[in-house]
Structures are given as structure tokens and as C-alpha cells.
Amino acid sequence: MTKKQKVQPPFPTKDELRRYIVESPRPIGKREIARAFHIKGEDRPRLKALLRELEADGVVEKGDGRRLTRPEGLPEITVIEIIGTDSDGELLAEPHRWRGDGPVPKIFVVPEKRSRAALGRGDRALARLKLVEPNTYEARIMRVVGSGKQDQILGIYDPTGREGKLNPTSKRAKGDYRLKPEDAAGAVAGELVLAEIKPRRRPMGAQEVRVIERLGDVTGPQAVSLISIHEHEIPVAFPDEAIADAEAAGPVTVKGRTDLRSVPLVTIDGADARDFDDAVWAEADADPKNPGGWHILVAIADVAHYVRAGKALDRTAEERGNSVYFPDRVVPMLPEALSNGWCSLRPDEERGCLVCEMWLDKDGRRLRHRFLRGIMRSAARLTYEQVQAAVDGAPDEVTAPLLEPVIKPLYGAFSSLLAERESRGTLDLDLPERRVLLDEAGKVKAIEPRARLDSHRLIEEFMISANVAAAITLEEKRQPCMYRVHEGPDPAKVEALREFLDSIGLRLAKGQVIRPATFNRLLGDVQGTAYDQMVNELVLRCQSQAYYGATNLGHFGLSLTRYAHFTSPIRRYSDLLVHRALIRGLKLGEDGLDQDQEARFDDIADHISRTERRAAAAEREAIDRFTAAFLSERVGEIFEGRINGVTRFGLFVTLRDSGADGLVPISSLPQDYYDHVETAHALIGRRWGREFRLGETVSVRLVEVNPITGGIVMQMIEGEEPKESDFRPLPDRNVRQQRPTRPSSKGGRSASEKKRSGTRKKSRDAKKTGKRRT
């Protein structure tokens, strides 16, 4: 007889290790853990790596003697600060003045009662916390202890009534505000004003305010953008010294620069663009060793020549961080004398530029590149539509003479760059965008899909290639680089996506390395199916937010190991810093990066990442208000839409025609008791089994529109009421329960319903708290 071989137990998963450590009554060491799971020899480094990951995730921590235990966590009652909302519209917070060493705990705020004003970014509140997952809490607000808006409020003056009042423009400010005539500073009815909150004289009743700035008629074309600008505290006015420096600027000379004035560089931008900071040119590479290859130039406005480090122009540019774009205006990073003047590559005018010169092979791979400082004269200002029409066989009087010598070579180089992009496997999400069109009076005349032409992609690929070259050069020259960082997707969100895909018969293998190509294959599998838009949304939500950083962590979405922004120094401060670092590293002038800015790179990266998020929020809210104004006369109509968010408190629906986003409150859904099934991204009725899922096409009625706040409320349109025989039980899933949206005539659920609910809750609780089986 042969001796029976001993079977080696399977290696523990990360979650099994976590449970064993946090459920242990005392701190335990690595040796004890290895003994408990029978881990020996070559598997010990693997265990060590997993324990390091658990520490980095904040789900375990080291105590005395390097022994591991459950993290102490946050106190049950603490002060939290609102930091924004997640992709489903739920309020997110973090501990006020967090000073921990590990990752910041994630806090979801339970929706407020209707009688209490909603919280907004920067607001602080005393809250009771409940740990729901490792390093993740739910917060119930006890009381608000501070405001993020510095006691100022933007609103519409209404003089009616005994004292008059201020109607806030923000969705967050839902309280009542009294505005007496003597505090109105001459404002008239319907005028948009900025007011400060007066100290309370009485503990109860409406808060009193006084006007500190009048901003004009709320129905005027400027009101929508002004509201976003003031609410997000975006600087508008330039200091006198900065304006004086900008207006004193003049043309560059050819001295010390490469003369590119004879090269027919062209700018290609949107039809409504006013500042042109990039120009392109391409030709077939004449080198016989590179058959089918290309020689290209990407010329960028030389902003560093005019904006010197530490000067007034530089200080205000750093403060703003970026330009902010609204449908009716731009809040520029630089004064108009530069942004639309000396730093704008206007046709037939000599301009200074920083140029990336590249040589590509036939497959779009970069063979070599160099940077130089030049002087150029743009051959033409072209639009995306013009260029695309010319290539498609309909050139106009401007593009006809440029078609053969300029435009077709650009498309040839673009084809090679596109091939390289596809071989790299970049993330390719199908997320349609819309643009707001205004008439001459500033009113919305249409909201239409934003065209996605090959001419758009051409410019994108040229810019990406130049951005990569800038990052490579700065690393080679050992210069600091302001990287554009896009880290890989959140593992927890990928796991949630995997569970959802399992439910619809699609497979995302567990444990595989996630790359953009992984998602692209998945998107290809669902293209044209009922799950197309839903999976696109879920893949998007897996992605981390891009940011600026002085440390290179790569760019996941573009599948690049290094990436920086070089191509828009008129509107992004990050690009100006990259220009200065290149100038210093390549010895292209005396106006390169200085030691002070180099020492502050980490702080500047954090600041410009915040200003970028601020600009995105302001632009998005302005679009919401313009869209609400467009729909304000269509209340009561029925629209087709798609569910783009599922939360504990309702559904977010995007209308098909206008792209407007609105809330369908859970209280307005057809009568039932709804469970929020997170893994299915759905609200599921417990009695009748109705399901409302992410990505589902629905019909909704427009119930309420507020153009001032941009708020839109909708109601689901349903068919016949279900019968008792249609009832089916809820599947055994991880659910977050909601209160019944409409109680029965006897004032609540029946005893049998309560019993079923209690049984399910006990079962879930037992699963969550049950000891590890040995």
C-alpha cells in the first residue's frame, strides 16, 4: 500500500485573513497567523505581502511587538466634514481635520429629514457613526456645527410680505432667510444678490441677512454662470498689477529661437474657441530607414516667456489653477491681453512657442523626439467641423488649398498614432456628452449631443504623444515633473462589478490583473445589448479620479507608464510648470522653474487638483441650471430616460433628449417596500417584486423644475398595478432596507410582514457577526 499524501490546505484569501485578525480577542503575530492557516516555506512571502495590503487598506493595524489587531477606528460620535457626493449622489464626508497615518475613512451620510437644511461641501456636523465595512461608516447627523460658505449666501430678493425674504440659489440652503428693506442695499424684486448672515438675535425663526453685493436681474443671461462662480468662490477679477504686466507684454523676437515661420502649422479648435494654444503639422518622414513613418510638430504657446515665476501674473495664475468654461463665458486663468492676445496662436501673426518635434514609425511608435523654443506664424485657424468636412470631400475656400499639403498628412500621422493607441489598449468608454446652445439674448435655444469627429481624435492623439514626450524628457533630465496621475481602479468597486456581471451571465475572472483592455473586452461583449449603457456606467464608476502629482504613478486610462500635461499652458497651471521644467532642464532660457516652486511641487499639485475639481463642479452645476431653465416650461410632460444612479433614497434619471438629470424620490415610487440591493444596483420592491435597475430605460413625468438651483424632480410612469398573485420574495442578497414608501391604511406593515422582515434581518446579522469556523 502506498502512503496517503497529506493534502495542503488552500491558501487563505485576503478577506479570510482580515476576519481572523479582527475577530481575534487579542493582537496576534505573523507566526501565529501562519500556524493557524498551515502556511509554510515558500508561501510565507505571499502571506507577508497580503498582510501589508491589509495594513495599507486600513482594515488591520500593528500594535505592540508588531502584532496585528483590528484598527481602533473612529469614535462613535465625532465631527465630520462634507467633502462632496459620490457617483450615485450620496453625500460623502471625512473626519474633520483628519490626521491619521492610514487611508482616510469613508463616511456615507444618511439622508437628512426634510425639515433640516441639506448639507453641502465644507459644512461640518456632529454625527453618530456606525461601522458598516472596514474603514467605511454611515453617519447620522446630530447637529450642524459649522458652514463651509463663510456665512454668505447667494439668492433672489423677494420684497413681498411684511419684511421681505431671500430665496437661496443653492440646493443645499433650504432654510428661510429674512431680508428687511433697510438691509437690501437698494435691490429690487427678482434681483440676484450676495448676502451675509447676520448674528442671531433669537434662537428660533428665520435667519436674517443683509445684502453685500447686487449682481443683477436673475432672468438675465449672465445670472446662471454668476451663481456658479459665486457659489464655488472662483476668482474673477485680476489684481491691477497682473493686468498691467499682461498689457505691457509684446511680441517675441527670433533671437534664441528656432524659426518655424515658413512651416504651415495650423490650429484646430471648436467653432466658439477664442484662445488657440496649440498648432500641429505633419509630413511623411523622408528617412528611407523609416518607410511609412511620420515627422510631426506640436507647437504650444510660450506662456512661460510672459508669466514669470513669483510675479503678479504667476501668483494669480497659481491661485486660479485653471480656466473655467461656461456655456456663455470663460473665467480665464490669465488676463485677456495674454489668453486671447500674445499667447494665442492667431493666424498670420508671429508668436513664440515651445515645440515638441517627433518622429514616428508606420505603427505610431515614437522613434525619437526633441523640444525646442521657436517662433511661428499659424497658416490658418481651422475648426473641427471644417477639417472633417474637407477630408470627407467637402472642402471650403479656407481648407481647399490646405487639403493636400497640410490636412491629409495630419490624418496620415493620426492613423499611425491611432494604431499605436489600439495596440496599447486604452480605456474606450462610450459616454455621450451634450452641449448647451444659447441664442443672442443668452437664452437656451437647444441642447444637443456633442459631435465626436475624427478631427477631435486627431488633435487628442497629437497632444497625448507630446505630453508623453514631455514626461520622458523631464525624467531623463532629472527635472521635477507635474505628472497627470490616473491610478488603477478601486478593487472593491471591481469586485462589485464582478458580482453584478455574474448576475447577468458575464464573467470577469477573479484575481486577474485589471488593465484597460480587460474593460474594453467587456464593453465589446455588451455593445448593442440592453446592458450596453449600464456596463459603461459601472466601468466608469470603477475608475479612480485623475489628479496632479509630483510622483509618477502612471495613467491607467491611457495605459501609459508616464504622463504629464504640456499642451495647454494658457488654461492649466500644471502645463506652465512643465514648460518651466523643460526650459530649465534643456537650457532653453532664463525663465525656467525656480527653486521655490520646485520645493512646493507637492503642495501645488494638491492645490491645482482641488481647483480642477472646483471648476468641474461649477461647470456641471451651470449646465444643470441652463438645462432646468430649458425644461421649465415643460413641467407635466412625459420623457424617456435612463436610470443613471440608484441610492437608498431614490433614483437618478437622465433624460434621453436633453441629458437633464433629475431625482425620482423613493417616496414617489409605486406603492411597495423597497430594498436597496447594492450588488444589483437596484431598488427592488419586497411585496410586488418591481425592479428599478441602473441603466434601465424608463418613462418619467417632469414634476418640478427649479432653474435657480438646477433641481429637477421626476415621477416614474408605471402600467397596471400588480395583483397579490404576482408577489415574489426578494432574492437572498445583501440589501439596505428602506422604510415603506406608502404605509397601509392601518398605519404600517402587517404582523406577518414584520415577522418576515425581522427573520431576514436576524439572518443577515448572523452572517455579518458569525465567528470564523475552524
mmCIF file of C-alpha atoms in Angstrom, residues 287-498:
data_model
loop_
_atom_site.group_PDB
_atom_site.id
_atom_site.type_symbol
_atom_site.label_atom_id
_atom_site.label_comp_id
_atom_site.label_asym_id
_atom_site.label_seq_id
_atom_site.Cartn_x
_atom_site.Cartn_y
_atom_site.Cartn_z
ATOM 1 C CA ASP A 287 14.310 58.903 -43.973
ATOM 2 C CA PRO A 288 14.480 55.712 -46.119
ATOM 3 C CA LYS A 289 15.136 53.748 -42.924
ATOM 4 C CA ASN A 290 11.648 54.669 -41.709
ATOM 5 C CA PRO A 291 9.253 53.692 -44.537
ATOM 6 C CA GLY A 292 5.681 54.756 -43.841
ATOM 7 C CA GLY A 293 6.852 56.847 -40.879
ATOM 8 C CA TRP A 294 5.998 60.419 -39.965
ATOM 9 C CA HIS A 295 7.658 63.633 -38.847
ATOM 10 C CA ILE A 296 5.327 65.827 -36.759
ATOM 11 C CA LEU A 297 5.392 69.099 -34.839
ATOM 12 C CA VAL A 298 3.202 70.084 -31.895
ATOM 13 C CA ALA A 299 3.694 73.802 -31.189
ATOM 14 C CA ILE A 300 2.367 75.235 -27.906
ATOM 15 C CA ALA A 301 2.057 78.894 -26.919
ATOM 16 C CA ASP A 302 5.130 80.040 -24.981
ATOM 17 C CA VAL A 303 3.323 81.225 -21.842
ATOM 18 C CA ALA A 304 6.442 80.929 -19.661
ATOM 19 C CA HIS A 305 8.018 83.798 -21.629
ATOM 20 C CA TYR A 306 5.290 86.156 -20.361
ATOM 21 C CA VAL A 307 4.354 84.660 -16.964
ATOM 22 C CA ARG A 308 7.484 84.684 -14.802
ATOM 23 C CA ALA A 309 7.686 82.653 -11.602
ATOM 24 C CA GLY A 310 6.866 84.633 -8.464
ATOM 25 C CA LYS A 311 5.493 87.696 -10.299
ATOM 26 C CA ALA A 312 1.920 89.022 -10.043
ATOM 27 C CA LEU A 313 0.739 87.178 -13.167
ATOM 28 C CA ASP A 314 2.166 83.929 -11.843
ATOM 29 C CA ARG A 315 0.637 84.324 -8.377
ATOM 30 C CA THR A 316 -2.858 84.871 -9.763
ATOM 31 C CA ALA A 317 -2.470 82.021 -12.286
ATOM 32 C CA GLU A 318 -1.447 79.651 -9.500
ATOM 33 C CA GLU A 319 -4.357 80.792 -7.337
ATOM 34 C CA ARG A 320 -6.870 80.074 -10.121
ATOM 35 C CA GLY A 321 -5.178 76.848 -11.185
ATOM 36 C CA ASN A 322 -7.110 76.673 -14.447
ATOM 37 C CA SER A 323 -9.646 78.421 -16.642
ATOM 38 C CA VAL A 324 -13.339 77.683 -16.059
ATOM 39 C CA TYR A 325 -15.680 77.263 -19.051
ATOM 40 C CA PHE A 326 -19.403 78.001 -19.051
ATOM 41 C CA PRO A 327 -21.848 77.989 -21.989
ATOM 42 C CA ASP A 328 -21.885 81.808 -22.028
ATOM 43 C CA ARG A 329 -18.424 82.808 -20.781
ATOM 44 C CA VAL A 330 -14.937 81.816 -19.731
ATOM 45 C CA VAL A 331 -13.251 82.712 -16.450
ATOM 46 C CA PRO A 332 -9.637 82.650 -17.733
ATOM 47 C CA MET A 333 -6.509 81.714 -15.824
ATOM 48 C CA LEU A 334 -4.661 84.604 -17.496
ATOM 49 C CA PRO A 335 -5.810 88.151 -18.399
ATOM 50 C CA GLU A 336 -7.300 88.600 -21.856
ATOM 51 C CA ALA A 337 -4.267 90.510 -23.150
ATOM 52 C CA LEU A 338 -2.387 87.203 -22.915
ATOM 53 C CA SER A 339 -5.037 84.457 -23.166
ATOM 54 C CA ASN A 340 -6.617 85.972 -26.295
ATOM 55 C CA GLY A 341 -3.615 88.032 -27.315
ATOM 56 C CA TRP A 342 0.110 87.335 -27.168
ATOM 57 C CA CYS A 343 -0.323 83.706 -26.030
ATOM 58 C CA SER A 344 -2.963 82.892 -28.626
ATOM 59 C CA LEU A 345 -1.618 81.392 -31.869
ATOM 60 C CA ARG A 346 -3.647 83.594 -34.199
ATOM 61 C CA PRO A 347 -3.315 83.074 -37.955
ATOM 62 C CA ASP A 348 -0.737 85.171 -39.817
ATOM 63 C CA GLU A 349 0.668 86.633 -36.557
ATOM 64 C CA GLU A 350 4.125 85.861 -35.185
ATOM 65 C CA ARG A 351 4.048 84.067 -31.844
ATOM 66 C CA GLY A 352 6.553 82.465 -29.502
ATOM 67 C CA CYS A 353 6.132 78.733 -28.968
ATOM 68 C CA LEU A 354 7.569 75.705 -27.239
ATOM 69 C CA VAL A 355 7.662 72.851 -29.737
ATOM 70 C CA CYS A 356 7.709 69.079 -29.442
ATOM 71 C CA GLU A 357 9.235 67.581 -32.597
ATOM 72 C CA MET A 358 8.663 63.837 -33.020
ATOM 73 C CA TRP A 359 9.491 61.078 -35.479
ATOM 74 C CA LEU A 360 7.120 58.107 -35.616
ATOM 75 C CA ASP A 361 7.299 54.760 -37.364
ATOM 76 C CA LYS A 362 4.427 53.468 -39.507
ATOM 77 C CA ASP A 363 2.769 51.942 -36.418
ATOM 78 C CA GLY A 364 2.797 55.227 -34.492
ATOM 79 C CA ARG A 365 5.649 54.293 -32.154
ATOM 80 C CA ARG A 366 7.826 57.248 -31.179
ATOM 81 C CA LEU A 367 11.357 56.713 -32.510
ATOM 82 C CA ARG A 368 12.826 59.908 -31.108
ATOM 83 C CA HIS A 369 11.787 63.397 -30.096
ATOM 84 C CA ARG A 370 13.173 66.750 -29.023
ATOM 85 C CA PHE A 371 11.930 70.055 -27.612
ATOM 86 C CA LEU A 372 12.867 73.472 -28.913
ATOM 87 C CA ARG A 373 11.853 77.068 -28.423
ATOM 88 C CA GLY A 374 10.591 78.645 -31.618
ATOM 89 C CA ILE A 375 8.805 81.456 -33.373
ATOM 90 C CA MET A 376 5.908 80.551 -35.660
ATOM 91 C CA ARG A 377 3.150 82.023 -37.810
ATOM 92 C CA SER A 378 -0.086 79.997 -37.922
ATOM 93 C CA ALA A 379 -1.193 79.277 -41.508
ATOM 94 C CA ALA A 380 -4.886 79.032 -40.587
ATOM 95 C CA ARG A 381 -7.399 78.906 -37.759
ATOM 96 C CA LEU A 382 -9.490 75.801 -38.543
ATOM 97 C CA THR A 383 -12.469 74.224 -36.793
ATOM 98 C CA TYR A 384 -13.070 70.529 -36.200
ATOM 99 C CA GLU A 385 -16.083 70.584 -38.497
ATOM 100 C CA GLN A 386 -14.163 72.347 -41.293
ATOM 101 C CA VAL A 387 -11.319 69.854 -41.210
ATOM 102 C CA GLN A 388 -13.618 66.832 -41.103
ATOM 103 C CA ALA A 389 -15.718 68.155 -43.983
ATOM 104 C CA ALA A 390 -12.570 68.724 -46.054
ATOM 105 C CA VAL A 391 -11.365 65.151 -45.517
ATOM 106 C CA ASP A 392 -14.857 63.823 -46.270
ATOM 107 C CA GLY A 393 -14.832 65.547 -49.670
ATOM 108 C CA ALA A 394 -16.378 68.957 -48.986
ATOM 109 C CA PRO A 395 -13.553 71.484 -48.515
ATOM 110 C CA ASP A 396 -14.354 75.184 -48.280
ATOM 111 C CA GLU A 397 -12.357 78.179 -49.504
ATOM 112 C CA VAL A 398 -10.073 78.014 -46.438
ATOM 113 C CA THR A 399 -9.423 74.263 -46.344
ATOM 114 C CA ALA A 400 -9.268 73.586 -50.097
ATOM 115 C CA PRO A 401 -5.691 74.901 -50.606
ATOM 116 C CA LEU A 402 -4.581 73.190 -47.359
ATOM 117 C CA LEU A 403 -6.105 69.777 -48.031
ATOM 118 C CA GLU A 404 -3.181 68.079 -49.832
ATOM 119 C CA PRO A 405 -0.147 69.796 -48.280
ATOM 120 C CA VAL A 406 -1.400 70.058 -44.650
ATOM 121 C CA ILE A 407 -4.624 68.255 -43.729
ATOM 122 C CA LYS A 408 -4.068 64.870 -45.406
ATOM 123 C CA PRO A 409 -0.576 64.421 -43.886
ATOM 124 C CA LEU A 410 -2.096 65.211 -40.475
ATOM 125 C CA TYR A 411 -4.627 62.416 -40.974
ATOM 126 C CA GLY A 412 -1.886 60.064 -42.144
ATOM 127 C CA ALA A 413 0.088 60.617 -38.939
ATOM 128 C CA PHE A 414 -3.154 60.325 -36.967
ATOM 129 C CA SER A 415 -3.805 56.866 -38.444
ATOM 130 C CA SER A 416 -0.418 55.713 -37.186
ATOM 131 C CA LEU A 417 -0.986 57.192 -33.727
ATOM 132 C CA LEU A 418 -4.411 55.566 -33.592
ATOM 133 C CA ALA A 419 -2.869 52.179 -34.371
ATOM 134 C CA GLU A 420 -0.394 52.648 -31.523
ATOM 135 C CA ARG A 421 -3.235 53.622 -29.178
ATOM 136 C CA GLU A 422 -5.188 50.490 -30.066
ATOM 137 C CA SER A 423 -2.163 48.254 -29.574
ATOM 138 C CA ARG A 424 -1.637 49.892 -26.159
ATOM 139 C CA GLY A 425 -5.200 49.063 -25.197
ATOM 140 C CA THR A 426 -6.500 52.350 -23.756
ATOM 141 C CA LEU A 427 -9.848 52.503 -21.984
ATOM 142 C CA ASP A 428 -12.583 53.317 -24.510
ATOM 143 C CA LEU A 429 -15.832 54.236 -22.759
ATOM 144 C CA ASP A 430 -18.952 55.230 -24.696
ATOM 145 C CA LEU A 431 -20.158 58.219 -22.661
ATOM 146 C CA PRO A 432 -22.096 60.716 -24.796
ATOM 147 C CA GLU A 433 -21.684 64.413 -23.985
ATOM 148 C CA ARG A 434 -24.113 67.254 -24.643
ATOM 149 C CA ARG A 435 -23.627 70.946 -25.195
ATOM 150 C CA VAL A 436 -25.880 73.890 -24.417
ATOM 151 C CA LEU A 437 -26.554 76.297 -27.296
ATOM 152 C CA LEU A 438 -27.571 79.869 -26.463
ATOM 153 C CA ASP A 439 -29.286 82.478 -28.601
ATOM 154 C CA GLU A 440 -28.151 86.104 -28.897
ATOM 155 C CA ALA A 441 -30.108 87.021 -25.755
ATOM 156 C CA GLY A 442 -28.289 84.351 -23.726
ATOM 157 C CA LYS A 443 -31.313 82.024 -23.514
ATOM 158 C CA VAL A 444 -31.042 78.289 -24.148
ATOM 159 C CA LYS A 445 -32.213 77.504 -27.667
ATOM 160 C CA ALA A 446 -31.151 73.856 -27.807
ATOM 161 C CA ILE A 447 -29.296 71.089 -26.005
ATOM 162 C CA GLU A 448 -27.694 68.653 -28.407
ATOM 163 C CA PRO A 449 -25.188 65.776 -28.400
ATOM 164 C CA ARG A 450 -21.592 66.915 -28.757
ATOM 165 C CA ALA A 451 -20.198 65.633 -32.037
ATOM 166 C CA ARG A 452 -17.287 63.189 -31.817
ATOM 167 C CA LEU A 453 -15.355 63.514 -35.077
ATOM 168 C CA ASP A 454 -12.073 62.051 -36.241
ATOM 169 C CA SER A 455 -10.725 65.617 -36.245
ATOM 170 C CA HIS A 456 -11.280 65.729 -32.468
ATOM 171 C CA ARG A 457 -9.430 62.447 -32.043
ATOM 172 C CA LEU A 458 -6.605 63.645 -34.288
ATOM 173 C CA ILE A 459 -5.834 66.570 -32.005
ATOM 174 C CA GLU A 460 -6.181 64.365 -28.919
ATOM 175 C CA GLU A 461 -3.635 61.850 -30.223
ATOM 176 C CA PHE A 462 -1.128 64.561 -31.205
ATOM 177 C CA MET A 463 -1.454 66.135 -27.757
ATOM 178 C CA ILE A 464 -1.142 62.821 -25.897
ATOM 179 C CA SER A 465 2.029 61.974 -27.791
ATOM 180 C CA ALA A 466 3.571 65.364 -26.933
ATOM 181 C CA ASN A 467 2.527 65.023 -23.288
ATOM 182 C CA VAL A 468 4.262 61.656 -23.000
ATOM 183 C CA ALA A 469 7.397 63.074 -24.640
ATOM 184 C CA ALA A 470 7.452 65.897 -22.072
ATOM 185 C CA ALA A 471 7.296 63.459 -19.144
ATOM 186 C CA ILE A 472 10.054 61.279 -20.653
ATOM 187 C CA THR A 473 12.321 64.278 -21.242
ATOM 188 C CA LEU A 474 11.896 65.619 -17.700
ATOM 189 C CA GLU A 475 12.750 62.216 -16.244
ATOM 190 C CA GLU A 476 15.833 61.943 -18.478
ATOM 191 C CA LYS A 477 16.969 65.444 -17.436
ATOM 192 C CA ARG A 478 16.232 64.690 -13.750
ATOM 193 C CA GLN A 479 13.833 67.603 -13.518
ATOM 194 C CA PRO A 480 10.681 67.695 -11.366
ATOM 195 C CA CYS A 481 7.571 66.793 -13.321
ATOM 196 C CA MET A 482 3.944 67.640 -12.610
ATOM 197 C CA TYR A 483 2.507 64.263 -13.600
ATOM 198 C CA ARG A 484 -1.080 63.666 -14.597
ATOM 199 C CA VAL A 485 -1.873 60.609 -12.494
ATOM 200 C CA HIS A 486 -4.708 58.163 -13.029
ATOM 201 C CA GLU A 487 -4.329 55.196 -10.708
ATOM 202 C CA GLY A 488 -5.886 51.798 -11.303
ATOM 203 C CA PRO A 489 -9.500 51.056 -10.387
ATOM 204 C CA ASP A 490 -10.686 50.577 -6.824
ATOM 205 C CA PRO A 491 -10.504 46.797 -6.081
ATOM 206 C CA ALA A 492 -13.717 46.958 -4.037
ATOM 207 C CA LYS A 493 -15.575 48.534 -6.964
ATOM 208 C CA VAL A 494 -14.136 45.983 -9.375
ATOM 209 C CA GLU A 495 -15.386 43.230 -7.077
ATOM 210 C CA ALA A 496 -18.855 44.839 -7.028
ATOM 211 C CA LEU A 497 -18.763 44.997 -10.838
ATOM 212 C CA ARG A 498 -17.754 41.336 -10.966
#
